[in-house]
């Protein structure tokens, strides 16, 4: 509605996970549309974008989390940046960490900057920090993923998905292999449809391709940092 457009009610989604020696607090942010391509000369546009941040608290011998957090992880595209809590790149507003969402792509970064992702194709993330500021008191809705089965147990995508019909490719491959012992493999090699990456809406937090949901410590590279 017009009222909602001018009076946004911000929401984040969270969950608490005990993973080995750490208590992980996950914060997930949902963006209805990724306009990185059309608005910021990025690689793609798609619906239903999920990004986020995670805090890792070391647990003592009794299993109690120790403050402050030991690490913080920022999710960006298919990767992440994990920083020790005391790292100079970590910005705090009081006791709250600050994340900088890049224009259009919504990838989350620890500091305000323009990041070169692929120089050959002139792809950049503009996490410049000069856009809208959402303070910790501005979050109207804080939704626990574990208490929302319609969200925390949904394996589908959060928007339109696009597929390439492969019938013609299968026909061509069958013709090429017709005179070989492998003619029957055409249907096995080429699926009926191929999902188009980048333009299809991604799946949500619980998707198996997002290991950070159930195995955040391994995904964030915490053990490698602990070993230093």
XYZ file of N, CA and C in Angstrom:
684
model
N 0.833 -1.188 0.000
C 0.000 0.000 0.000
C 0.872 1.243 0.000
N 0.240 2.374 -0.289
C 0.981 3.629 -0.296
C 1.500 3.956 1.097
N 0.709 3.635 2.130
C 1.159 3.892 3.501
C 2.414 3.102 3.817
N 2.439 1.826 3.437
C 3.593 0.985 3.719
C 4.825 1.463 2.973
N 4.640 1.993 1.772
C 5.773 2.494 1.004
C 6.437 3.672 1.697
N 5.651 4.496 2.344
C 6.197 5.686 2.998
C 6.485 5.462 4.477
N 5.989 4.372 5.033
C 6.217 4.057 6.440
C 6.657 2.605 6.567
N 7.860 2.298 6.110
C 8.305 0.897 6.114
C 8.455 0.349 7.527
N 8.096 -0.915 7.690
C 8.272 -1.612 8.962
C 9.323 -2.687 8.742
N 10.523 -2.456 9.232
C 11.642 -3.352 8.949
C 11.559 -4.620 9.791
N 11.953 -5.724 9.171
C 11.928 -7.017 9.852
C 13.223 -7.762 9.588
N 13.713 -8.455 10.599
C 14.799 -9.405 10.361
C 14.386 -10.755 10.933
N 15.060 -11.772 10.464
C 14.763 -13.147 10.862
C 15.995 -13.695 11.572
N 15.784 -14.392 12.669
C 16.934 -14.827 13.455
C 16.746 -16.261 13.920
N 17.843 -16.862 14.314
C 17.793 -18.157 14.982
C 19.066 -18.328 15.790
N 19.003 -19.194 16.776
C 20.132 -19.474 17.664
C 20.563 -20.917 17.450
N 21.861 -21.115 17.212
C 22.376 -22.450 16.919
C 23.589 -22.727 17.796
N 23.597 -23.858 18.472
C 24.793 -24.315 19.174
C 25.540 -25.243 18.231
N 26.741 -24.857 17.882
C 27.546 -25.611 16.921
C 28.935 -25.812 17.525
N 29.166 -26.984 18.109
C 30.455 -27.253 18.732
C 30.702 -26.351 19.925
N 31.831 -25.658 19.896
C 32.219 -24.791 21.010
C 31.595 -23.404 20.931
N 30.692 -23.190 20.001
C 30.168 -21.846 19.787
C 28.640 -21.802 19.816
N 28.153 -20.682 20.303
C 26.753 -20.321 20.139
C 26.708 -19.320 18.996
N 25.941 -19.624 17.978
C 25.844 -18.745 16.812
C 24.478 -18.075 16.796
N 24.482 -16.756 16.717
C 23.259 -15.988 16.512
C 23.211 -15.588 15.049
N 22.203 -16.076 14.353
C 22.067 -15.807 12.921
C 21.029 -14.713 12.702
N 21.386 -13.748 11.864
C 20.466 -12.678 11.483
C 20.326 -12.710 9.967
N 19.113 -12.967 9.502
C 18.834 -13.061 8.076
C 18.000 -11.863 7.640
N 18.386 -11.275 6.499
C 17.665 -10.132 5.953
C 17.084 -10.522 4.592
N 15.806 -10.243 4.401
C 15.145 -10.571 3.142
C 14.877 -9.297 2.351
N 15.274 -9.319 1.083
C 15.030 -8.205 0.169
C 14.134 -8.718 -0.958
N 13.050 -8.010 -1.229
C 12.078 -8.505 -2.206
C 12.627 -8.539 -3.622
N 13.589 -7.665 -3.926
C 14.115 -7.643 -5.294
C 15.576 -7.224 -5.304
N 16.362 -7.933 -6.082
C 17.776 -7.630 -6.298
C 17.889 -6.914 -7.642
N 18.160 -5.623 -7.624
C 18.269 -4.854 -8.872
C 19.711 -4.444 -9.150
N 20.625 -5.317 -8.810
C 22.050 -5.037 -8.996
C 22.367 -4.766 -10.468
N 21.768 -5.539 -11.370
C 22.081 -5.404 -12.790
C 21.577 -4.107 -13.391
N 20.299 -3.809 -13.224
C 19.712 -2.651 -13.890
C 20.068 -1.326 -13.227
N 20.300 -1.338 -11.937
C 20.538 -0.076 -11.227
C 21.995 0.194 -10.882
N 22.838 -0.857 -10.865
C 24.221 -0.671 -10.436
C 25.222 -1.348 -11.372
N 24.798 -1.605 -12.624
C 25.674 -2.210 -13.635
C 26.276 -3.522 -13.156
N 25.508 -4.250 -12.359
C 25.980 -5.536 -11.859
C 25.684 -6.671 -12.814
N 25.751 -7.887 -12.298
C 25.624 -9.067 -13.150
C 24.177 -9.470 -13.388
N 23.287 -9.241 -12.427
C 21.958 -9.827 -12.550
C 20.908 -9.072 -11.753
N 19.657 -9.372 -12.092
C 18.491 -8.980 -11.311
C 17.738 -10.261 -10.957
N 17.139 -10.298 -9.801
C 16.269 -11.426 -9.472
C 15.407 -11.068 -8.270
N 14.358 -11.831 -8.073
C 13.470 -11.631 -6.937
C 13.989 -12.399 -5.721
N 13.529 -11.989 -4.555
C 13.733 -12.759 -3.333
C 15.170 -12.964 -2.909
N 15.811 -11.921 -2.398
C 17.231 -11.984 -2.037
C 17.402 -12.162 -0.527
N 18.228 -13.133 -0.134
C 18.540 -13.372 1.283
C 20.018 -13.099 1.555
N 20.301 -12.271 2.537
C 21.669 -12.034 2.990
C 21.643 -12.032 4.520
N 22.796 -11.730 5.148
C 22.754 -11.725 6.601
C 24.090 -11.557 7.290
N 24.047 -11.639 8.609
C 25.215 -11.543 9.476
C 25.078 -12.593 10.572
N 26.215 -13.017 11.126
C 26.197 -13.992 12.210
C 27.210 -13.619 13.278
N 26.825 -13.835 14.531
C 27.713 -13.616 15.667
C 28.050 -14.966 16.288
N 29.316 -15.142 16.648
C 29.770 -16.398 17.246
C 30.315 -16.134 18.646
N 29.663 -16.735 19.644
C 30.072 -16.604 21.036
C 30.756 -17.895 21.475
N 31.976 -17.774 21.967
C 32.689 -18.940 22.488
C 32.005 -19.409 23.772
N 31.832 -20.725 23.903
C 31.203 -21.277 25.109
C 32.269 -21.765 26.084
N 32.015 -21.549 27.367
C 32.974 -21.994 28.374
C 32.772 -23.480 28.671
N 33.482 -23.988 29.668
C 33.427 -25.423 29.974
C 32.051 -25.882 30.450
N 31.219 -24.929 30.844
C 29.860 -25.258 31.279
C 28.832 -25.022 30.164
N 29.334 -24.669 28.985
C 28.443 -24.443 27.857
C 27.840 -23.063 27.788
N 28.291 -22.155 28.662
C 27.726 -20.814 28.676
C 28.456 -19.909 27.685
N 27.729 -19.159 26.859
C 28.372 -18.255 25.905
C 29.045 -17.092 26.616
N 30.231 -16.743 26.143
C 31.014 -15.669 26.744
C 30.918 -14.402 25.895
N 30.734 -13.286 26.569
C 30.684 -12.000 25.872
C 32.018 -11.281 26.001
N 32.363 -10.473 25.002
C 31.638 -10.218 23.756
C 31.785 -11.380 22.778
N 31.178 -11.299 21.607
C 31.348 -12.363 20.619
C 32.819 -12.521 20.246
N 33.180 -13.720 19.845
C 34.550 -13.964 19.385
C 34.713 -13.558 17.926
N 33.680 -13.799 17.124
C 33.756 -13.521 15.686
C 32.418 -12.991 15.183
N 32.499 -12.325 14.036
C 31.305 -11.894 13.315
C 31.520 -12.213 11.840
N 30.474 -12.708 11.194
C 30.556 -13.079 9.783
C 29.528 -12.291 8.985
N 29.975 -11.786 7.840
C 29.122 -11.024 6.930
C 28.934 -11.838 5.652
N 27.694 -12.088 5.261
C 27.409 -12.877 4.058
C 27.405 -11.972 2.833
N 28.144 -12.366 1.794
C 28.155 -11.595 0.555
C 28.136 -12.535 -0.644
N 27.063 -12.469 -1.406
C 26.865 -13.333 -2.576
C 26.983 -14.800 -2.142
N 27.874 -15.549 -2.762
C 28.056 -16.955 -2.391
C 29.236 -17.132 -1.437
N 29.710 -16.051 -0.856
C 30.888 -16.115 0.002
C 30.573 -15.482 1.352
N 31.647 -15.170 2.107
C 31.475 -14.526 3.408
C 32.799 -13.941 3.863
N 32.727 -13.007 4.783
C 33.901 -12.463 5.459
C 33.710 -12.670 6.962
N 34.672 -13.330 7.586
C 34.627 -13.536 9.032
C 35.741 -12.732 9.683
N 35.375 -11.955 10.685
C 36.330 -11.083 11.360
C 36.302 -11.344 12.869
N 37.469 -11.304 13.526
C 37.452 -11.288 14.990
C 36.688 -10.056 15.471
N 36.020 -10.181 16.582
C 35.188 -9.087 17.072
C 35.984 -7.802 17.262
N 37.240 -7.935 17.650
C 38.050 -6.739 17.911
C 38.754 -6.222 16.662
N 38.497 -6.812 15.500
C 39.142 -6.381 14.261
C 38.790 -4.930 13.954
N 39.742 -4.208 13.402
C 39.528 -2.786 13.116
C 38.449 -2.563 12.061
N 38.141 -3.585 11.248
C 37.096 -3.436 10.239
C 35.687 -3.523 10.821
N 35.564 -4.021 12.043
C 34.246 -4.183 12.663
C 33.821 -2.861 13.293
N 32.686 -2.344 12.826
C 32.156 -1.082 13.329
C 31.014 -1.352 14.301
N 31.000 -0.627 15.402
C 29.948 -0.785 16.403
C 29.193 0.521 16.599
N 27.882 0.395 16.818
C 27.062 1.506 17.294
C 26.617 1.113 18.697
N 27.326 1.600 19.699
C 27.138 1.096 21.042
C 27.714 -0.305 21.114
N 26.867 -1.284 21.398
C 27.313 -2.681 21.404
C 26.841 -3.433 20.166
N 26.208 -2.732 19.239
C 25.620 -3.380 18.068
C 26.553 -3.274 16.860
N 26.833 -4.390 16.189
C 27.681 -4.338 14.996
C 26.939 -3.715 13.823
N 27.700 -3.119 12.931
C 27.140 -2.454 11.753
C 27.480 -3.269 10.512
N 26.488 -3.496 9.672
C 26.713 -4.135 8.384
C 26.343 -3.171 7.276
N 27.121 -3.171 6.200
C 26.876 -2.285 5.069
C 26.356 -3.112 3.902
N 25.104 -2.863 3.505
C 24.487 -3.604 2.407
C 24.814 -2.925 1.084
N 25.327 -3.697 0.134
C 25.706 -3.151 -1.163
C 24.466 -2.825 -1.993
N 24.568 -1.751 -2.767
C 23.459 -1.321 -3.601
C 23.031 -2.395 -4.590
N 21.746 -2.740 -4.565
C 21.208 -3.681 -5.539
C 21.457 -5.128 -5.228
N 22.687 -5.487 -4.886
C 23.002 -6.894 -4.609
C 22.713 -7.278 -3.166
N 22.739 -6.276 -2.273
C 22.465 -6.462 -0.848
C 23.494 -7.324 -0.128
N 24.604 -7.638 -0.780
C 25.687 -8.335 -0.086
C 26.113 -7.493 1.111
N 26.425 -8.151 2.217
C 26.712 -7.452 3.467
C 28.212 -7.409 3.724
N 28.719 -6.233 4.068
C 30.151 -6.044 4.276
C 30.413 -5.357 5.617
N 31.625 -5.525 6.153
C 31.926 -4.959 7.471
C 32.211 -3.467 7.480
N 32.540 -2.902 6.333
C 32.847 -1.471 6.328
C 32.364 -0.832 5.033
N 32.284 0.489 5.048
C 31.811 1.230 3.886
C 32.922 1.337 2.846
N 32.660 0.791 1.662
C 33.645 0.843 0.590
C 33.017 0.373 -0.717
N 33.722 0.639 -1.811
C 33.363 0.099 -3.115
C 34.281 -1.074 -3.392
N 33.708 -2.235 -3.654
C 34.504 -3.448 -3.803
C 34.502 -3.912 -5.249
N 35.684 -4.171 -5.775
C 35.822 -4.707 -7.125
C 35.715 -6.220 -7.056
N 34.699 -6.780 -7.712
C 34.468 -8.221 -7.668
C 35.126 -8.939 -8.836
N 34.966 -8.400 -10.039
C 35.568 -8.987 -11.238
C 36.030 -7.846 -12.133
N 37.315 -7.548 -12.078
C 37.849 -6.418 -12.834
C 37.626 -6.570 -14.336
N 37.739 -7.807 -14.822
C 37.605 -8.035 -16.258
C 36.243 -7.580 -16.756
N 35.214 -7.758 -15.931
C 33.856 -7.399 -16.333
C 33.360 -6.131 -15.646
N 34.245 -5.448 -14.952
C 33.909 -4.190 -14.270
C 32.693 -4.346 -13.355
N 32.724 -5.388 -12.543
C 31.643 -5.622 -11.587
C 32.055 -5.107 -10.214
N 31.191 -4.299 -9.627
C 31.493 -3.705 -8.334
C 30.301 -3.853 -7.388
N 30.606 -3.929 -6.112
C 29.601 -3.811 -5.067
C 29.795 -2.460 -4.399
N 28.721 -1.680 -4.372
C 28.794 -0.339 -3.800
C 28.199 -0.354 -2.390
N 29.026 -0.743 -1.433
C 28.623 -0.727 -0.021
C 29.182 0.544 0.601
N 28.730 1.669 0.110
C 29.369 2.949 0.405
C 28.893 3.605 1.702
N 27.831 3.083 2.293
C 27.394 3.614 3.579
C 26.687 4.945 3.523
N 26.312 5.403 2.321
C 25.659 6.706 2.212
C 24.168 6.580 1.899
N 23.607 5.401 2.117
C 22.181 5.192 1.883
C 21.388 5.244 3.172
N 20.271 4.560 3.168
C 19.383 4.551 4.331
C 20.041 3.833 5.505
N 19.915 4.395 6.692
C 20.450 3.790 7.910
C 19.295 3.187 8.709
N 19.425 1.915 9.051
C 18.426 1.251 9.889
C 19.076 0.968 11.234
N 18.704 1.728 12.237
C 19.266 1.555 13.578
C 18.651 0.318 14.230
N 19.281 -0.157 15.305
C 18.776 -1.384 15.935
C 17.371 -1.202 16.502
N 16.993 0.023 16.823
C 15.647 0.271 17.340
C 14.600 0.368 16.230
N 15.054 0.420 14.972
C 14.127 0.562 13.849
C 13.526 -0.762 13.391
N 14.066 -1.868 13.889
C 13.532 -3.172 13.485
C 12.219 -3.417 14.229
N 11.120 -3.334 13.515
C 9.801 -3.488 14.132
C 9.479 -4.950 14.388
N 9.862 -5.807 13.451
C 9.551 -7.233 13.572
C 10.838 -8.040 13.658
N 10.920 -8.882 14.682
C 12.052 -9.790 14.865
C 11.476 -11.202 14.929
N 11.638 -11.950 13.849
C 10.954 -13.229 13.694
C 11.927 -14.387 13.845
N 11.606 -15.293 14.762
C 12.432 -16.471 14.995
C 12.120 -17.514 13.926
N 13.122 -17.890 13.151
C 12.913 -18.870 12.087
C 12.401 -20.198 12.629
N 12.849 -20.571 13.819
C 12.441 -21.851 14.390
C 10.992 -21.839 14.879
N 10.417 -20.662 15.059
C 9.024 -20.554 15.497
C 8.076 -20.257 14.341
N 8.612 -20.207 13.136
C 7.797 -19.882 11.963
C 7.935 -20.991 10.926
N 7.158 -22.083 11.065
C 7.293 -23.207 10.134
C 7.030 -22.832 8.689
N 6.202 -21.821 8.461
C 5.931 -21.380 7.097
C 7.178 -20.791 6.445
N 8.164 -20.448 7.283
C 9.402 -19.865 6.778
C 10.591 -20.774 7.040
N 10.722 -21.223 8.279
C 11.882 -22.010 8.656
C 11.898 -23.415 8.094
N 10.762 -23.899 7.571
C 10.713 -25.240 6.999
C 10.395 -25.229 5.507
N 10.437 -24.061 4.901
C 10.103 -23.937 3.483
C 11.360 -24.092 2.637
N 11.368 -25.092 1.757
C 12.544 -25.380 0.941
C 12.474 -24.738 -0.444
N 11.391 -24.080 -0.748
C 11.239 -23.513 -2.083
C 11.941 -22.181 -2.248
N 11.694 -21.550 -3.380
C 12.318 -20.261 -3.675
C 11.378 -19.127 -3.281
N 11.941 -17.938 -3.159
C 11.179 -16.773 -2.727
C 10.972 -15.807 -3.883
N 10.528 -16.337 -5.002
C 10.284 -15.521 -6.174
C 10.277 -16.386 -7.422
N 10.262 -15.737 -8.562
C 10.185 -16.433 -9.845
C 11.495 -17.142 -10.164
N 11.367 -18.357 -10.688
C 12.526 -19.108 -11.158
C 12.378 -19.309 -12.658
N 13.501 -19.243 -13.358
C 13.501 -19.355 -14.811
C 14.242 -20.617 -15.236
N 13.699 -21.272 -16.276
C 14.234 -22.549 -16.717
C 14.456 -22.536 -18.223
N 15.487 -23.234 -18.658
C 15.789 -23.389 -20.079
C 15.312 -24.767 -20.520
N 14.408 -24.785 -21.496
C 13.920 -26.053 -22.027
C 15.019 -26.698 -22.867
N 15.335 -27.932 -22.566
C 16.474 -28.600 -23.215
C 16.050 -29.642 -24.246
N 14.775 -29.621 -24.652
C 14.294 -30.643 -25.587
C 15.109 -30.654 -26.880
N 15.398 -29.481 -27.419
C 16.145 -29.421 -28.675
C 17.571 -29.936 -28.479
N 18.187 -29.579 -27.361
C 19.549 -30.048 -27.093
C 19.579 -31.567 -26.967
N 18.571 -32.131 -26.356
C 18.512 -33.586 -26.221
C 18.334 -34.252 -27.576
N 17.510 -33.645 -28.436
C 17.293 -34.204 -29.775
C 18.591 -34.214 -30.570
N 19.338 -33.114 -30.491
C 20.611 -33.021 -31.213
C 21.597 -34.048 -30.678
N 21.663 -34.175 -29.356
C 22.597 -35.127 -28.765
C 22.224 -36.559 -29.136
N 20.944 -36.855 -29.185
C 20.507 -38.188 -29.581
C 20.916 -38.491 -31.018
N 20.808 -37.481 -31.884
C 21.194 -37.672 -33.284
C 22.691 -37.915 -33.406
N 23.465 -37.186 -32.608
C 24.922 -37.338 -32.653
C 25.333 -38.719 -32.148
N 24.643 -39.202 -31.123
C 25.010 -40.477 -30.514
C 24.271 -41.672 -31.110
N 23.451 -41.424 -32.130
C 22.587 -42.478 -32.666
C 23.355 -43.695 -33.147
N 24.515 -43.484 -33.704
C 25.284 -44.587 -34.274
C 26.337 -45.116 -33.311
N 26.212 -44.772 -32.045
C 27.184 -45.223 -31.048
C 26.472 -46.046 -29.978
N 27.232 -46.762 -29.175
C 26.612 -47.531 -28.079
C 26.003 -46.647 -26.989
N 26.220 -45.329 -27.102
C 25.781 -44.421 -26.040
C 24.505 -43.668 -26.396
N 23.771 -44.118 -27.401
C 22.586 -43.388 -27.848
C 21.532 -43.245 -26.744
N 21.458 -44.239 -25.864
C 20.448 -44.195 -24.797
C 20.809 -43.228 -23.675
N 22.041 -42.707 -23.707
C 22.482 -41.830 -22.620
C 21.987 -40.400 -22.759
N 21.479 -40.041 -23.930
C 21.106 -38.647 -24.164
C 20.117 -38.138 -23.123
N 19.113 -38.949 -22.809
C 18.104 -38.517 -21.837
C 18.667 -38.451 -20.420
N 19.664 -39.262 -20.141
C 20.268 -39.246 -18.810
C 21.234 -38.077 -18.651
N 21.938 -37.749 -19.732
C 22.937 -36.683 -19.676
C 22.281 -35.310 -19.616
N 21.229 -35.113 -20.420
C 20.584 -33.805 -20.508
C 19.233 -33.857 -19.800
N 19.035 -33.091 -18.736
C 17.745 -33.082 -18.031
C 16.673 -32.399 -18.866
N 15.430 -32.537 -18.443
C 14.330 -31.905 -19.172
C 14.456 -30.387 -19.178
N 14.899 -29.842 -18.065
C 15.055 -28.403 -17.936
C 16.328 -28.092 -17.154
N 16.894 -26.938 -17.443
C 18.060 -26.456 -16.708
C 17.704 -25.103 -16.099
N 17.898 -24.998 -14.807
C 17.599 -23.734 -14.148
C 18.631 -22.687 -14.535
N 18.157 -21.495 -14.822
C 19.053 -20.404 -15.192
C 19.553 -19.718 -13.928
N 20.842 -19.845 -13.626
C 21.371 -19.228 -12.404
C 21.453 -17.719 -12.532
N 21.409 -17.054 -11.398
C 21.587 -15.607 -11.401
C 20.305 -14.830 -11.568
N 19.405 -15.299 -12.450
C 18.154 -14.577 -12.677
C 16.992 -15.228 -11.942
N 17.171 -16.453 -11.481
C 16.129 -17.130 -10.716
C 16.209 -16.726 -9.247
N 15.051 -16.634 -8.619
C 15.028 -16.302 -7.193
C 15.673 -17.429 -6.393
N 16.542 -17.100 -5.456
C 17.199 -18.143 -4.662
C 16.244 -18.775 -3.660
N 16.645 -19.939 -3.173
C 15.901 -20.582 -2.100
C 16.214 -19.866 -0.786
N 15.459 -20.189 0.245
C 15.595 -19.510 1.518
C 16.677 -20.066 2.412
N 16.694 -19.631 3.665
C 17.774 -19.992 4.594
C 17.985 -21.485 4.784
N 16.896 -22.275 4.782
C 17.020 -23.689 5.119
C 17.488 -24.541 3.939
N 17.658 -23.948 2.783
C 18.072 -24.705 1.599
C 19.392 -25.434 1.850
N 19.521 -26.705 1.419
C 20.763 -27.463 1.634
C 21.998 -26.804 1.038
N 21.795 -25.956 0.041
C 22.936 -25.267 -0.559
C 23.410 -24.081 0.275
N 22.763 -23.850 1.406
C 23.195 -22.804 2.346
C 23.690 -23.488 3.625
N 24.927 -23.943 3.663
C 25.424 -24.670 4.842
C 25.459 -23.831 6.103
N 25.413 -22.512 5.960
C 25.493 -21.662 7.144
C 24.288 -21.824 8.064
N 23.186 -22.344 7.563
C 21.989 -22.499 8.392
C 22.217 -23.528 9.496
N 22.732 -24.697 9.138
C 22.892 -25.783 10.107
C 24.328 -25.983 10.559
N 25.293 -25.527 9.761
C 26.712 -25.711 10.085
C 27.451 -24.376 9.974
N 27.073 -23.416 10.784
C 27.644 -22.077 10.645
C 29.131 -21.997 10.947
N 29.625 -22.786 11.897
C 31.041 -22.704 12.273
C 31.933 -23.096 11.105
N 31.620 -24.204 10.451
C 32.416 -24.642 9.305
C 32.290 -23.658 8.158
N 31.077 -23.195 7.887
C 30.864 -22.251 6.792
C 31.643 -20.958 7.009
N 31.666 -20.467 8.228
C 32.337 -19.198 8.523
C 33.854 -19.320 8.611
N 34.379 -20.546 8.626
C 35.828 -20.723 8.723
C 36.378 -20.456 10.111
N 35.562 -20.694 11.140
C 35.968 -20.394 12.511
C 37.163 -21.234 12.947
N 37.171 -22.510 12.613
C 38.265 -23.383 13.053
C 39.604 -22.923 12.480
N 39.596 -22.455 11.240
C 40.835 -21.957 10.640
C 41.338 -20.724 11.381
N 40.420 -19.861 11.781
C 40.820 -18.667 12.531
C 41.302 -19.028 13.929
N 40.660 -20.004 14.561
C 41.089 -20.435 15.896
C 42.492 -21.030 15.872
N 42.860 -21.634 14.738
C 44.151 -22.317 14.642
C 45.310 -21.354 14.426
N 45.009 -20.103 14.163
C 46.081 -19.140 13.899
C 46.797 -18.750 15.194
